[in-house]
Amino acid sequence: MADRLTQLQDTINQQAEHFCNSVGILQQYSTPSKFPGFDRVGTPQPHQTQEDYASLFATLIARCAKDIDTLIESLPSEESSQELQVASLSRLEQENIEAGEQLEEVVRQGESLLQRIQAALQDIAQSQLDMQNPITPGAVVLNTNLTANITTNVTPVQSFIKQENFANIGLSSTNHTHSASSPNSINQ
């Protein structure tokens, strides 16, 4: 964005272009006038509506003049004193600080909302995983020897029951079935 003086200069140049174009177009499409003693019949020119061009350029010139007035009014005047300019700058600085605080508050609210949404999405994803892989309560992860990996305080009876639950599944191979009848015997 250019400063106000550059904007004003550009708008004045645009106004000059509108004046030149309007004079050129109006001259090009104007009807010839007759001179006394000169009866030469010229070739007929296509008659364009001159009123359309006149209203178009009048609108463009008026709009550009209004823009020039607005830009001139926005320029600082010589009458404004140092104190008025300092007061204006301090007011603008205060507005800037307030806007910054509002922005920080909106950012905090947004981050809080983002955390809540992420937690909800994590809960949804965990629920979907739990529904896809249902695990019976109290099931224990087994290693390759089908022995229970017990990391919590579990009594030997609970360990036996858990191992027995997995042992009764029955793994079938080509000729014989393996099952565990006791917690200490794995393959028979």
PDB file of C-alpha atoms in Angstrom:
ATOM      1  CA  MET A   1       0.000   0.000   0.000  1.00  0.00           C
ATOM      2  CA  ALA A   2       1.376   3.372  -0.978  1.00  0.00           C
ATOM      3  CA  ASP A   3       1.454   6.414   1.260  1.00  0.00           C
ATOM      4  CA  ARG A   4      -1.215   9.099   0.973  1.00  0.00           C
ATOM      5  CA  LEU A   5       0.803  11.467  -1.191  1.00  0.00           C
ATOM      6  CA  THR A   6       1.536   8.724  -3.720  1.00  0.00           C
ATOM      7  CA  GLN A   7      -2.135   7.748  -3.737  1.00  0.00           C
ATOM      8  CA  LEU A   8      -3.077  11.378  -4.306  1.00  0.00           C
ATOM      9  CA  GLN A   9      -0.582  11.692  -7.162  1.00  0.00           C
ATOM     10  CA  ASP A  10      -1.896   8.488  -8.783  1.00  0.00           C
ATOM     11  CA  THR A  11      -5.489   9.678  -8.475  1.00  0.00           C
ATOM     12  CA  ILE A  12      -4.648  13.055 -10.043  1.00  0.00           C
ATOM     13  CA  ASN A  13      -2.918  11.251 -12.934  1.00  0.00           C
ATOM     14  CA  GLN A  14      -5.993   9.070 -13.358  1.00  0.00           C
ATOM     15  CA  GLN A  15      -8.192  12.189 -13.420  1.00  0.00           C
ATOM     16  CA  ALA A  16      -6.006  13.679 -16.172  1.00  0.00           C
ATOM     17  CA  GLU A  17      -6.379  10.450 -18.178  1.00  0.00           C
ATOM     18  CA  HIS A  18     -10.160  10.646 -17.812  1.00  0.00           C
ATOM     19  CA  PHE A  19     -10.159  14.238 -19.099  1.00  0.00           C
ATOM     20  CA  CYS A  20      -7.966  13.359 -22.107  1.00  0.00           C
ATOM     21  CA  ASN A  21      -9.985  10.255 -22.962  1.00  0.00           C
ATOM     22  CA  SER A  22     -13.288  12.070 -22.665  1.00  0.00           C
ATOM     23  CA  VAL A  23     -12.153  14.861 -24.989  1.00  0.00           C
ATOM     24  CA  GLY A  24     -10.786  12.316 -27.498  1.00  0.00           C
ATOM     25  CA  ILE A  25     -13.892  10.105 -27.500  1.00  0.00           C
ATOM     26  CA  LEU A  26     -16.293  13.024 -27.655  1.00  0.00           C
ATOM     27  CA  GLN A  27     -14.337  14.543 -30.544  1.00  0.00           C
ATOM     28  CA  GLN A  28     -14.213  11.214 -32.377  1.00  0.00           C
ATOM     29  CA  TYR A  29     -17.944  10.568 -32.169  1.00  0.00           C
ATOM     30  CA  SER A  30     -19.247  14.129 -32.458  1.00  0.00           C
ATOM     31  CA  THR A  31     -21.439  15.004 -35.432  1.00  0.00           C
ATOM     32  CA  PRO A  32     -19.878  17.240 -38.046  1.00  0.00           C
ATOM     33  CA  SER A  33     -21.225  20.766 -38.286  1.00  0.00           C
ATOM     34  CA  LYS A  34     -21.935  22.576 -41.545  1.00  0.00           C
ATOM     35  CA  PHE A  35     -20.028  25.647 -42.604  1.00  0.00           C
ATOM     36  CA  PRO A  36     -21.638  28.261 -44.809  1.00  0.00           C
ATOM     37  CA  GLY A  37     -20.331  28.149 -48.336  1.00  0.00           C
ATOM     38  CA  PHE A  38     -18.928  24.695 -47.962  1.00  0.00           C
ATOM     39  CA  ASP A  39     -21.364  22.089 -49.261  1.00  0.00           C
ATOM     40  CA  ARG A  40     -19.199  19.053 -49.371  1.00  0.00           C
ATOM     41  CA  VAL A  41     -21.103  15.949 -48.438  1.00  0.00           C
ATOM     42  CA  GLY A  42     -18.944  13.680 -46.332  1.00  0.00           C
ATOM     43  CA  THR A  43     -19.253  10.012 -45.773  1.00  0.00           C
ATOM     44  CA  PRO A  44     -21.860   9.198 -43.191  1.00  0.00           C
ATOM     45  CA  GLN A  45     -20.363   8.105 -39.904  1.00  0.00           C
ATOM     46  CA  PRO A  46     -22.046   5.584 -37.685  1.00  0.00           C
ATOM     47  CA  HIS A  47     -24.013   7.502 -35.120  1.00  0.00           C
ATOM     48  CA  GLN A  48     -23.077   6.442 -31.607  1.00  0.00           C
ATOM     49  CA  THR A  49     -25.027   7.683 -28.675  1.00  0.00           C
ATOM     50  CA  GLN A  50     -22.972  10.594 -27.513  1.00  0.00           C
ATOM     51  CA  GLU A  51     -25.003  10.838 -24.325  1.00  0.00           C
ATOM     52  CA  ASP A  52     -23.721   7.421 -23.205  1.00  0.00           C
ATOM     53  CA  TYR A  53     -20.097   8.525 -23.493  1.00  0.00           C
ATOM     54  CA  ALA A  54     -20.831  11.848 -21.845  1.00  0.00           C
ATOM     55  CA  SER A  55     -22.524  10.212 -18.859  1.00  0.00           C
ATOM     56  CA  LEU A  56     -19.779   7.569 -18.571  1.00  0.00           C
ATOM     57  CA  PHE A  57     -16.952  10.095 -18.472  1.00  0.00           C
ATOM     58  CA  ALA A  58     -18.944  12.432 -16.219  1.00  0.00           C
ATOM     59  CA  THR A  59     -19.332   9.567 -13.735  1.00  0.00           C
ATOM     60  CA  LEU A  60     -15.636   8.650 -13.930  1.00  0.00           C
ATOM     61  CA  ILE A  61     -14.496  12.256 -13.498  1.00  0.00           C
ATOM     62  CA  ALA A  62     -16.890  12.875 -10.584  1.00  0.00           C
ATOM     63  CA  ARG A  63     -15.823   9.680  -8.799  1.00  0.00           C
ATOM     64  CA  CYS A  64     -12.152  10.510  -9.273  1.00  0.00           C
ATOM     65  CA  ALA A  65     -12.705  14.072  -7.981  1.00  0.00           C
ATOM     66  CA  LYS A  66     -14.420  12.665  -4.898  1.00  0.00           C
ATOM     67  CA  ASP A  67     -11.456  10.331  -4.304  1.00  0.00           C
ATOM     68  CA  ILE A  68      -9.068  13.285  -4.611  1.00  0.00           C
ATOM     69  CA  ASP A  69     -11.077  15.260  -2.038  1.00  0.00           C
ATOM     70  CA  THR A  70     -11.063  12.313   0.364  1.00  0.00           C
ATOM     71  CA  LEU A  71      -7.305  11.875   0.027  1.00  0.00           C
ATOM     72  CA  ILE A  72      -6.671  15.589   0.555  1.00  0.00           C
ATOM     73  CA  GLU A  73      -8.822  15.592   3.702  1.00  0.00           C
ATOM     74  CA  SER A  74      -6.901  12.621   5.079  1.00  0.00           C
ATOM     75  CA  LEU A  75      -3.582  14.467   4.841  1.00  0.00           C
ATOM     76  CA  PRO A  76      -2.371  16.040   8.081  1.00  0.00           C
ATOM     77  CA  SER A  77      -3.001  19.737   8.206  1.00  0.00           C
ATOM     78  CA  GLU A  78      -0.518  22.411   9.190  1.00  0.00           C
ATOM     79  CA  GLU A  79      -2.904  23.576  11.876  1.00  0.00           C
ATOM     80  CA  SER A  80      -2.519  20.417  13.935  1.00  0.00           C
ATOM     81  CA  SER A  81      -0.005  20.992  16.658  1.00  0.00           C
ATOM     82  CA  GLN A  82       2.620  18.703  18.074  1.00  0.00           C
ATOM     83  CA  GLU A  83       0.389  17.966  21.074  1.00  0.00           C
ATOM     84  CA  LEU A  84      -2.519  16.876  18.861  1.00  0.00           C
ATOM     85  CA  GLN A  85      -0.284  14.574  16.861  1.00  0.00           C
ATOM     86  CA  VAL A  86       1.175  13.035  20.039  1.00  0.00           C
ATOM     87  CA  ALA A  87      -2.337  12.554  21.439  1.00  0.00           C
ATOM     88  CA  SER A  88      -3.448  10.932  18.201  1.00  0.00           C
ATOM     89  CA  LEU A  89      -0.442   8.612  18.190  1.00  0.00           C
ATOM     90  CA  SER A  90      -0.973   7.637  21.830  1.00  0.00           C
ATOM     91  CA  ARG A  91      -4.658   6.921  21.123  1.00  0.00           C
ATOM     92  CA  LEU A  92      -3.683   4.745  18.158  1.00  0.00           C
ATOM     93  CA  GLU A  93      -1.083   2.956  20.276  1.00  0.00           C
ATOM     94  CA  GLN A  94      -3.675   2.263  22.995  1.00  0.00           C
ATOM     95  CA  GLU A  95      -6.096   0.887  20.385  1.00  0.00           C
ATOM     96  CA  ASN A  96      -3.280  -1.293  19.059  1.00  0.00           C
ATOM     97  CA  ILE A  97      -2.542  -2.659  22.546  1.00  0.00           C
ATOM     98  CA  GLU A  98      -6.230  -3.434  23.141  1.00  0.00           C
ATOM     99  CA  ALA A  99      -6.483  -5.180  19.785  1.00  0.00           C
ATOM    100  CA  GLY A 100      -3.360  -7.199  20.633  1.00  0.00           C
ATOM    101  CA  GLU A 101      -4.852  -8.278  23.970  1.00  0.00           C
ATOM    102  CA  GLN A 102      -8.082  -9.305  22.249  1.00  0.00           C
ATOM    103  CA  LEU A 103      -6.076 -11.280  19.711  1.00  0.00           C
ATOM    104  CA  GLU A 104      -4.116 -13.048  22.465  1.00  0.00           C
ATOM    105  CA  GLU A 105      -7.368 -13.952  24.247  1.00  0.00           C
ATOM    106  CA  VAL A 106      -8.835 -15.349  21.041  1.00  0.00           C
ATOM    107  CA  VAL A 107      -5.649 -17.374  20.495  1.00  0.00           C
ATOM    108  CA  ARG A 108      -5.872 -18.770  24.059  1.00  0.00           C
ATOM    109  CA  GLN A 109      -9.505 -19.727  23.520  1.00  0.00           C
ATOM    110  CA  GLY A 110      -8.622 -21.318  20.197  1.00  0.00           C
ATOM    111  CA  GLU A 111      -5.804 -23.360  21.737  1.00  0.00           C
ATOM    112  CA  SER A 112      -8.119 -24.520  24.529  1.00  0.00           C
ATOM    113  CA  LEU A 113     -10.753 -25.527  22.008  1.00  0.00           C
ATOM    114  CA  LEU A 114      -8.118 -27.316  19.930  1.00  0.00           C
ATOM    115  CA  GLN A 115      -6.999 -29.325  22.969  1.00  0.00           C
ATOM    116  CA  ARG A 116     -10.600 -30.305  23.752  1.00  0.00           C
ATOM    117  CA  ILE A 117     -11.195 -31.343  20.145  1.00  0.00           C
ATOM    118  CA  GLN A 118      -7.976 -33.370  20.056  1.00  0.00           C
ATOM    119  CA  ALA A 119      -8.932 -35.117  23.313  1.00  0.00           C
ATOM    120  CA  ALA A 120     -12.380 -35.916  21.914  1.00  0.00           C
ATOM    121  CA  LEU A 121     -10.861 -37.254  18.695  1.00  0.00           C
ATOM    122  CA  GLN A 122      -8.432 -39.377  20.698  1.00  0.00           C
ATOM    123  CA  ASP A 123     -11.331 -40.801  22.732  1.00  0.00           C
ATOM    124  CA  ILE A 124     -13.244 -41.571  19.539  1.00  0.00           C
ATOM    125  CA  ALA A 125     -10.231 -43.272  17.972  1.00  0.00           C
ATOM    126  CA  GLN A 126      -9.618 -45.328  21.120  1.00  0.00           C
ATOM    127  CA  SER A 127     -13.286 -46.355  21.218  1.00  0.00           C
ATOM    128  CA  GLN A 128     -13.135 -47.478  17.607  1.00  0.00           C
ATOM    129  CA  LEU A 129      -9.970 -49.485  18.280  1.00  0.00           C
ATOM    130  CA  ASP A 130     -11.579 -51.076  21.335  1.00  0.00           C
ATOM    131  CA  MET A 131     -14.616 -52.057  19.270  1.00  0.00           C
ATOM    132  CA  GLN A 132     -12.459 -53.599  16.543  1.00  0.00           C
ATOM    133  CA  ASN A 133     -10.261 -55.596  18.953  1.00  0.00           C
ATOM    134  CA  PRO A 134     -12.431 -56.642  21.917  1.00  0.00           C
ATOM    135  CA  ILE A 135     -10.293 -57.884  24.795  1.00  0.00           C
ATOM    136  CA  THR A 136     -11.919 -59.921  27.561  1.00  0.00           C
ATOM    137  CA  PRO A 137     -11.489 -58.453  31.020  1.00  0.00           C
ATOM    138  CA  GLY A 138      -8.538 -59.909  32.844  1.00  0.00           C
ATOM    139  CA  ALA A 139      -6.852 -61.281  29.729  1.00  0.00           C
ATOM    140  CA  VAL A 140      -3.090 -61.512  29.880  1.00  0.00           C
ATOM    141  CA  VAL A 141      -0.694 -61.134  27.000  1.00  0.00           C
ATOM    142  CA  LEU A 142       1.132 -64.410  26.313  1.00  0.00           C
ATOM    143  CA  ASN A 143       4.620 -64.850  24.987  1.00  0.00           C
ATOM    144  CA  THR A 144       5.661 -67.466  22.392  1.00  0.00           C
ATOM    145  CA  ASN A 145       5.859 -70.259  25.010  1.00  0.00           C
ATOM    146  CA  LEU A 146       2.253 -69.546  26.036  1.00  0.00           C
ATOM    147  CA  THR A 147       3.341 -68.494  29.515  1.00  0.00           C
ATOM    148  CA  ALA A 148       1.735 -65.509  31.075  1.00  0.00           C
ATOM    149  CA  ASN A 149       3.672 -62.286  31.379  1.00  0.00           C
ATOM    150  CA  ILE A 150       2.412 -61.101  34.696  1.00  0.00           C
ATOM    151  CA  THR A 151       3.605 -57.672  35.695  1.00  0.00           C
ATOM    152  CA  THR A 152       1.028 -56.869  38.363  1.00  0.00           C
ATOM    153  CA  ASN A 153       0.298 -58.507  41.690  1.00  0.00           C
ATOM    154  CA  VAL A 154      -1.621 -61.612  40.586  1.00  0.00           C
ATOM    155  CA  THR A 155      -2.102 -64.656  42.750  1.00  0.00           C
ATOM    156  CA  PRO A 156      -1.071 -68.076  41.393  1.00  0.00           C
ATOM    157  CA  VAL A 157      -4.737 -69.109  41.173  1.00  0.00           C
ATOM    158  CA  GLN A 158      -5.570 -66.096  38.994  1.00  0.00           C
ATOM    159  CA  SER A 159      -2.522 -66.824  36.871  1.00  0.00           C
ATOM    160  CA  PHE A 160      -3.641 -70.419  36.408  1.00  0.00           C
ATOM    161  CA  ILE A 161      -7.143 -69.340  35.398  1.00  0.00           C
ATOM    162  CA  LYS A 162      -5.811 -66.855  32.893  1.00  0.00           C
ATOM    163  CA  GLN A 163      -3.392 -69.370  31.421  1.00  0.00           C
ATOM    164  CA  GLU A 164      -6.114 -71.990  31.378  1.00  0.00           C
ATOM    165  CA  ASN A 165      -8.419 -69.631  29.419  1.00  0.00           C
ATOM    166  CA  PHE A 166      -5.836 -69.330  26.674  1.00  0.00           C
ATOM    167  CA  ALA A 167      -4.837 -72.978  26.856  1.00  0.00           C
ATOM    168  CA  ASN A 168      -8.365 -74.177  26.187  1.00  0.00           C
ATOM    169  CA  ILE A 169      -8.376 -72.398  22.856  1.00  0.00           C
ATOM    170  CA  GLY A 170      -6.609 -75.355  21.290  1.00  0.00           C
ATOM    171  CA  LEU A 171      -3.980 -74.841  18.668  1.00  0.00           C
ATOM    172  CA  SER A 172      -4.236 -77.351  15.870  1.00  0.00           C
ATOM    173  CA  SER A 173      -1.263 -78.417  13.862  1.00  0.00           C
ATOM    174  CA  THR A 174      -1.072 -81.005  11.082  1.00  0.00           C
ATOM    175  CA  ASN A 175      -1.367 -84.243  13.117  1.00  0.00           C
ATOM    176  CA  HIS A 176      -2.066 -83.435  16.764  1.00  0.00           C
ATOM    177  CA  THR A 177      -3.644 -80.803  18.995  1.00  0.00           C
ATOM    178  CA  HIS A 178      -1.733 -78.975  21.704  1.00  0.00           C
ATOM    179  CA  SER A 179      -3.498 -77.939  24.860  1.00  0.00           C
ATOM    180  CA  ALA A 180      -2.315 -77.181  28.352  1.00  0.00           C
ATOM    181  CA  SER A 181      -3.871 -79.089  31.214  1.00  0.00           C
ATOM    182  CA  SER A 182      -1.872 -77.441  33.960  1.00  0.00           C
ATOM    183  CA  PRO A 183      -0.074 -74.160  34.310  1.00  0.00           C
ATOM    184  CA  ASN A 184       3.330 -75.836  34.284  1.00  0.00           C
ATOM    185  CA  SER A 185       2.869 -78.125  31.293  1.00  0.00           C
ATOM    186  CA  ILE A 186       2.938 -76.386  27.936  1.00  0.00           C
ATOM    187  CA  ASN A 187       3.377 -79.076  25.256  1.00  0.00           C
ATOM    188  CA  GLN A 188       2.197 -82.648  25.570  1.00  0.00           C
TER     189      GLN A 188
END
